CSV table of C-alpha atoms and ligand atoms in Angstrom, one decimal:
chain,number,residue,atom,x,y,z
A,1,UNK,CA,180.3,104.2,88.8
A,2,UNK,CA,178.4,107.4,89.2
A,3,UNK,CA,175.0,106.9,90.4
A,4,UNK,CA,172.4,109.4,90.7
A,5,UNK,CA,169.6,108.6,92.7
A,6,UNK,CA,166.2,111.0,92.5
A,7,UNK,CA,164.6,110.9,96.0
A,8,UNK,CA,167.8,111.0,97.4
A,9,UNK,CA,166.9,112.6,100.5
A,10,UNK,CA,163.9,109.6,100.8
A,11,UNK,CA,163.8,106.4,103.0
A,12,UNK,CA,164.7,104.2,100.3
A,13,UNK,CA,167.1,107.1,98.6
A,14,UNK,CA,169.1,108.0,101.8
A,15,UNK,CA,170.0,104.2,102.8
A,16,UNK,CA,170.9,103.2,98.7
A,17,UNK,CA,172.9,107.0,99.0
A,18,UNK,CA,175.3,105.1,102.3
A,19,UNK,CA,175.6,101.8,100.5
A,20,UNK,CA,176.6,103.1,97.0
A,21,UNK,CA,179.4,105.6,98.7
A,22,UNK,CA,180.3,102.7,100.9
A,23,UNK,CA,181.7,100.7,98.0
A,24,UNK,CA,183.2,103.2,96.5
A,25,UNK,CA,180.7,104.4,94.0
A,26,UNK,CA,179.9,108.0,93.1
A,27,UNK,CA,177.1,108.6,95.0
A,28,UNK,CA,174.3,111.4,94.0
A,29,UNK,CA,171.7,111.9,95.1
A,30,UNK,CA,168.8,114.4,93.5
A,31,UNK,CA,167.0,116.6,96.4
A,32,UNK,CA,164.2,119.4,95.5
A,33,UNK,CA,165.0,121.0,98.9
A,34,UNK,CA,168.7,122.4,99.3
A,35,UNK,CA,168.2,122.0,103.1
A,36,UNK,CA,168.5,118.5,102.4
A,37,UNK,CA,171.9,118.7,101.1
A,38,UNK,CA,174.0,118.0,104.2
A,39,UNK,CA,172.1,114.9,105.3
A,40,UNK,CA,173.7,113.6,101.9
A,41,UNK,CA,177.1,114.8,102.5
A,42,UNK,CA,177.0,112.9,105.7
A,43,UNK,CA,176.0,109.4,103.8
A,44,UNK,CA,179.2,109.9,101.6
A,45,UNK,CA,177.0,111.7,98.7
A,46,UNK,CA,176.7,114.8,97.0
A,47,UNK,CA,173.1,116.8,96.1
A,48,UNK,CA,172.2,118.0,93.0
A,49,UNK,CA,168.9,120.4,93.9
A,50,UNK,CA,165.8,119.7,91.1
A,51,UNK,CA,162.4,119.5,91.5
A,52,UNK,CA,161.6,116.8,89.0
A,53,UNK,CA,157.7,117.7,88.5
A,54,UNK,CA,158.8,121.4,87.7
A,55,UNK,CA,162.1,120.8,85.7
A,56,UNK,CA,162.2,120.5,82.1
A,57,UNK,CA,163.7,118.0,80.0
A,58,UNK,CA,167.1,119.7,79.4
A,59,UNK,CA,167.7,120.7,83.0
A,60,UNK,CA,166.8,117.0,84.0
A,61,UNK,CA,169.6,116.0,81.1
A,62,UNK,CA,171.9,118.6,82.6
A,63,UNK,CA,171.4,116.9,86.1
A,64,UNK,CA,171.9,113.4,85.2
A,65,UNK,CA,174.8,114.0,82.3
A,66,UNK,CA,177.7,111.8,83.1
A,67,UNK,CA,176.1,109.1,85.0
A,68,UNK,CA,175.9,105.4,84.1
A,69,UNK,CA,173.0,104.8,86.1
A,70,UNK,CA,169.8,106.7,87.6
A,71,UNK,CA,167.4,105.4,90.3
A,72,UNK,CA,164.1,106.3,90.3
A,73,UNK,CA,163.0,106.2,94.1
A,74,UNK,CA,161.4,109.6,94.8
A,75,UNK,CA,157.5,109.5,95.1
A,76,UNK,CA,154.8,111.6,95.7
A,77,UNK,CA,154.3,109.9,99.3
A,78,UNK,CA,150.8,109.4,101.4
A,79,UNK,CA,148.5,111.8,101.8
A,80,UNK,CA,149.4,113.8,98.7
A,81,UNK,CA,146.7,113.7,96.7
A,82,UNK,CA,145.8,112.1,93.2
A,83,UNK,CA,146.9,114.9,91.1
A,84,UNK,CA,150.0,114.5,92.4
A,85,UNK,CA,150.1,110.7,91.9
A,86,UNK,CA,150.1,112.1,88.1
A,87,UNK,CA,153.0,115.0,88.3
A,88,UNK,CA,155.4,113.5,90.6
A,89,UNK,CA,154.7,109.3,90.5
A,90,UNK,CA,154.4,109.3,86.7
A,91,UNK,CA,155.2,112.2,85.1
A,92,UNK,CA,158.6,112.5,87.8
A,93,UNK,CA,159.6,109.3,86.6
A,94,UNK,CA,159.4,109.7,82.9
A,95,UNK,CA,161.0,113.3,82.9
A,96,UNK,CA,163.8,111.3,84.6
A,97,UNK,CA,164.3,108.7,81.8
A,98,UNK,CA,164.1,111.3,79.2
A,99,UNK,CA,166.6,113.0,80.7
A,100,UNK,CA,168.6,110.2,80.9
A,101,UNK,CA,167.8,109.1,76.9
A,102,UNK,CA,168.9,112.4,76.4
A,103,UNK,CA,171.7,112.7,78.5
A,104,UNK,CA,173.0,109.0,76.7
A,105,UNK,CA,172.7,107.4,80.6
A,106,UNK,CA,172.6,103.9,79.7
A,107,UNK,CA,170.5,102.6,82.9
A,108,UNK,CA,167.5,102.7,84.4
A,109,UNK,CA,166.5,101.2,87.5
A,110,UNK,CA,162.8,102.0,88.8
A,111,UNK,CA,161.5,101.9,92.2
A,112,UNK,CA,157.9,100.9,91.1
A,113,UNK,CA,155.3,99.2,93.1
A,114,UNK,CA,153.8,95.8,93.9
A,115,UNK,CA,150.0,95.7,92.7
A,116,UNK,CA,151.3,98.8,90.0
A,117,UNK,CA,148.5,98.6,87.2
A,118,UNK,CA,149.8,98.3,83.3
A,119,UNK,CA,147.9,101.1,81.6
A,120,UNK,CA,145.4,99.9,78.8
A,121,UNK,CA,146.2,101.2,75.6
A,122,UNK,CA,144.0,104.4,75.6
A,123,UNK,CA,144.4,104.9,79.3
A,124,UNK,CA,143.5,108.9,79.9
A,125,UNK,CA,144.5,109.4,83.5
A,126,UNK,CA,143.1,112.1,85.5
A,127,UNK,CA,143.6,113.6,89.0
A,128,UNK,CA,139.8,113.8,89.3
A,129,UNK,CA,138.9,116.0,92.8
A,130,UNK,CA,137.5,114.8,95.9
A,131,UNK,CA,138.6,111.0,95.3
A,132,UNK,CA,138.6,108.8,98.2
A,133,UNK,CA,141.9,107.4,100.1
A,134,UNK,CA,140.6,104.2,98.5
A,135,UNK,CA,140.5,106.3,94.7
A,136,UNK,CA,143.2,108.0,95.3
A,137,UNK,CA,145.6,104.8,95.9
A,138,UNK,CA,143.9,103.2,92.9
A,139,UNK,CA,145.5,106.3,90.8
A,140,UNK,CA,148.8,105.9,92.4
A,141,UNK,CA,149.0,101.9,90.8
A,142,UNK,CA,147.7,103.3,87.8
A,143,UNK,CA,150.4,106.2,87.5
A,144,UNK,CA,153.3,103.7,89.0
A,145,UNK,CA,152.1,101.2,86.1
A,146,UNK,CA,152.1,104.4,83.3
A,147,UNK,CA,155.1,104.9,84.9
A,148,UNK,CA,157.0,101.7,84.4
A,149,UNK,CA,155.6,101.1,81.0
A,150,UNK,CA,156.9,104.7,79.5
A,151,UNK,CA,160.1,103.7,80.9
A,152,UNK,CA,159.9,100.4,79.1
A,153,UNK,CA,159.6,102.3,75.6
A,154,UNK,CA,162.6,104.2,76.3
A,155,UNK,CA,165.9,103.7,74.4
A,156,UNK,CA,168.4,102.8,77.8
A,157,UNK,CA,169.0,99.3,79.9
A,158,UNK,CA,166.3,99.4,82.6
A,159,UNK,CA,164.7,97.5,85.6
A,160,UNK,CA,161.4,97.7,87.2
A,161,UNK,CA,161.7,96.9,91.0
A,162,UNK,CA,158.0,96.5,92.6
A,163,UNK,CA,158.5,96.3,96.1
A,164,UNK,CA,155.5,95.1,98.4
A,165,UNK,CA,154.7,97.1,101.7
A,166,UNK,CA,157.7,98.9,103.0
A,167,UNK,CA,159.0,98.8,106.4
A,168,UNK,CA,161.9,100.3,108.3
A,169,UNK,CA,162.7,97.0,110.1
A,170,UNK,CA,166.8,96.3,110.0
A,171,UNK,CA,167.6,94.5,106.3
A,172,UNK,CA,168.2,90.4,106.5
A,173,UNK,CA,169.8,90.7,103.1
A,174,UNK,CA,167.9,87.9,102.0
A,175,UNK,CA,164.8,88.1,99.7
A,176,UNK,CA,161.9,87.0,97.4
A,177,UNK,CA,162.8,89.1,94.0
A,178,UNK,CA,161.1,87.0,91.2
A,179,UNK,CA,158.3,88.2,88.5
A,180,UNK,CA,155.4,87.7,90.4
A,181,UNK,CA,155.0,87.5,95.0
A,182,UNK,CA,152.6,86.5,97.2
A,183,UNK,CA,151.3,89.6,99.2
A,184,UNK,CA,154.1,90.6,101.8
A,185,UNK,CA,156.6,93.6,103.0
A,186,UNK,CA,160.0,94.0,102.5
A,187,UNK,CA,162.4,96.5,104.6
A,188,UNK,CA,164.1,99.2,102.9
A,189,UNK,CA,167.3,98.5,104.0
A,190,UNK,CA,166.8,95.5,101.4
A,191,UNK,CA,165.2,97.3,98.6
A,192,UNK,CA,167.9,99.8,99.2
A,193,UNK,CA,170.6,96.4,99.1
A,194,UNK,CA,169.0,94.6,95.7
A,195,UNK,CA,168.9,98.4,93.9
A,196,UNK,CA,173.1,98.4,95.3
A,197,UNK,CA,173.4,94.8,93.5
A,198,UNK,CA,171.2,96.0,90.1
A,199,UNK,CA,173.5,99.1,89.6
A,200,UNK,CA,176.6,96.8,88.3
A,201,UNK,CA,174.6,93.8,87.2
A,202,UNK,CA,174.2,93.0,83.6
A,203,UNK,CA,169.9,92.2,84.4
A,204,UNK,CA,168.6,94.6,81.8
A,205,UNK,CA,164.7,94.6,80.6
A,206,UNK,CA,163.3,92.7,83.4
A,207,UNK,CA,160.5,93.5,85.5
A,208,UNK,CA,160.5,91.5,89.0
A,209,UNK,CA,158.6,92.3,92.5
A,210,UNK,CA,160.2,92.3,95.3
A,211,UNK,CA,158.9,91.1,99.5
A,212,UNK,CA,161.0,89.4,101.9
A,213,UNK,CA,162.4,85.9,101.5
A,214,UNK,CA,164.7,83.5,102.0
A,215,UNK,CA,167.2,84.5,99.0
A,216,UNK,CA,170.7,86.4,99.5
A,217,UNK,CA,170.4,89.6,97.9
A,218,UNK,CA,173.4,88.4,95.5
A,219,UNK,CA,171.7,85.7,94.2
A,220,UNK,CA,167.9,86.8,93.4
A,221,UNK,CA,169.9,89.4,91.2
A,222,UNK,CA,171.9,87.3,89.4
A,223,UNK,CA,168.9,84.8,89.1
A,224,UNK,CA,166.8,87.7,86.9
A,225,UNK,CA,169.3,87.6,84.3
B,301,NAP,N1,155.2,103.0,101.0
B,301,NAP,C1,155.2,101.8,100.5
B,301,NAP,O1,154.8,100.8,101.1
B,301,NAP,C2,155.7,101.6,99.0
B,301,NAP,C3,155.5,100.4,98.5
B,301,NAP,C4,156.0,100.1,97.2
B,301,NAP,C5,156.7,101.1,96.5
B,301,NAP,N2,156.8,102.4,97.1
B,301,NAP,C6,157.6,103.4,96.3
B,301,NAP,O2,158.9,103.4,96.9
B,301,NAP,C7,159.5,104.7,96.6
B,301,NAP,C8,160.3,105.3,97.7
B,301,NAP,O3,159.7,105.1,99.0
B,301,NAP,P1,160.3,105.8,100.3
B,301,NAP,O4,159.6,105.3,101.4
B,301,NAP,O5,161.7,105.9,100.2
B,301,NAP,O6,159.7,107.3,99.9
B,301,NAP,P2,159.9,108.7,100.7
B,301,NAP,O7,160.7,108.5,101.9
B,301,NAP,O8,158.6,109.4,100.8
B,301,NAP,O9,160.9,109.5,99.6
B,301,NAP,C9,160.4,110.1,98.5
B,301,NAP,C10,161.3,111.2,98.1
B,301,NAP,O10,160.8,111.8,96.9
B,301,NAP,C11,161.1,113.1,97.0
B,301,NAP,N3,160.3,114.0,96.1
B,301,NAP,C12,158.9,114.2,96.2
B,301,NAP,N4,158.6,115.1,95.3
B,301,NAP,C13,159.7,115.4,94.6
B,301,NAP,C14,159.9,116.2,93.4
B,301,NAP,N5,158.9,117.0,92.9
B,301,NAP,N6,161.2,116.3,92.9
B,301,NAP,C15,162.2,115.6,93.5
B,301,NAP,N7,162.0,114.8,94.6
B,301,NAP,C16,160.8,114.7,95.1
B,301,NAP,C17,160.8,113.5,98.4
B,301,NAP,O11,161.5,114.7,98.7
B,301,NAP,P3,160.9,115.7,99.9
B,301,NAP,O12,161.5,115.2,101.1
B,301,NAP,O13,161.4,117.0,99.4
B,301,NAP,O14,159.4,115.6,99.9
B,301,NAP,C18,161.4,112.3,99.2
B,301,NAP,O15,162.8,112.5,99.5
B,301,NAP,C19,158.4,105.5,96.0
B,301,NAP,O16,158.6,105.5,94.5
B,301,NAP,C20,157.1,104.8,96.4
B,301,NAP,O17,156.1,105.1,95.4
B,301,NAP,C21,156.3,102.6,98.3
């Protein structure tokens, strides 16, 4: 299948990159900075440069035509500041699906995030200045939540993966993947292996968070369905 992954050049993005070109998928992977490219050539991937809080709609459909699935695992990342927790952690992710809509991609898989708010119905987000770290990661759950709940009004298959804290500790391949987790971390190696098993699964619709557990990969997958 080709599989084009926005973040591609991220934690999360890179390591789903290596396992989706390991079994034999086309693997793509979205970068905004074309220095980026090679690292993906060397996981088996190819780049496709676009900065998703600048691009519009078309360009973003242009990107992702052909595809059967996109991953959403790019972010805005610590220490950016809240308006960007609006351009790049919402607004990224819903140019991507309308893209996609557009581009007649058929699935969706989010990278969201454990704790991620579901907006009220006339929730007005802004990027207010001088918020505190405290304010700031508030907005970030609140545009993650805006996020995952534009995606859900969109006309494709999609899955909302809310991961708990990350960690770069080596995957178990086993996990906790169910609609609602105690508090807990998860590595990205396993994110990176349950977005692998979502990209050919028939789960479709289904949010589910995601921390470490006792699980095989496999089988928390097939057990959203
Ligand atoms: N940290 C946590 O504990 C945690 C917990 C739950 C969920 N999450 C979510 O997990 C996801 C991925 O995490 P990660 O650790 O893999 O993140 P990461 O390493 O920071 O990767 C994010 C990627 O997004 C890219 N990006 C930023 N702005 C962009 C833009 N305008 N256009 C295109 N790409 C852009 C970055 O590219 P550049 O290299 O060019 O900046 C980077 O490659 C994010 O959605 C995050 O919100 C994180």
């Amino acid at each position: 299948m080709r599989v084009v992954v926005a973040g591609g050049h991220g934690k999360i993005g890179l390591r789903l990159l290596r396992l989706l070109a390991a079994d034999g998928h086309d693997a793509v992977g979205m970068v905004r900075n074309r220095d980026h490219a090679g690292d993906l050539h060397e996981a088996g991937a190819s780049a496709l440069v676009i900065d998703l809080e600048h691009a519009t709609v078309p360009e973003v459909a242009a990107a992702v035509d052909g595809a059967d699935v996109v991953v959403f695992a790019a972010g805005s990342g610590p220490g950016s500041g809240a308006a960007r927790k609006l351009t790049m952690d919402r607004d990224g992710a819903v140019r991507l699906a309308d893209g996609a809509v557009s581009a007649g991609v058929g699935r969706y898989l989010m990278v969201s995030s454990v704790n991620a708010v579901e907006p009220a119905p006339d929730d007005d987000l802004h990027a207010e200045e001088d918020l505190s770290d405290d304010e700031v990661f508030a907005l970030y759950l609140r545009a993650k939540g805006a996020a995952d709940a534009a995606l859900r009004e969109r006309d494709l298959d999609w899955v909302v993966v809310r991961p708990g804290r990350l960690t770069d500790e080596p995957g178990t391949g086993t996990v906790l993947l169910v609609p609602s987790v105690p508090r807990g971390s998860v590595s990205r190696d396993d994110v990176a292996a349950v977005l692998l098993a979502l990209v050919s699964s028939p789960v479709a619709q289904v949010t589910a968070e995601l921390v470490e557990g006792s699980t095989p990969i496999d089988e928390a997958v097939a057990a959203l369905a």
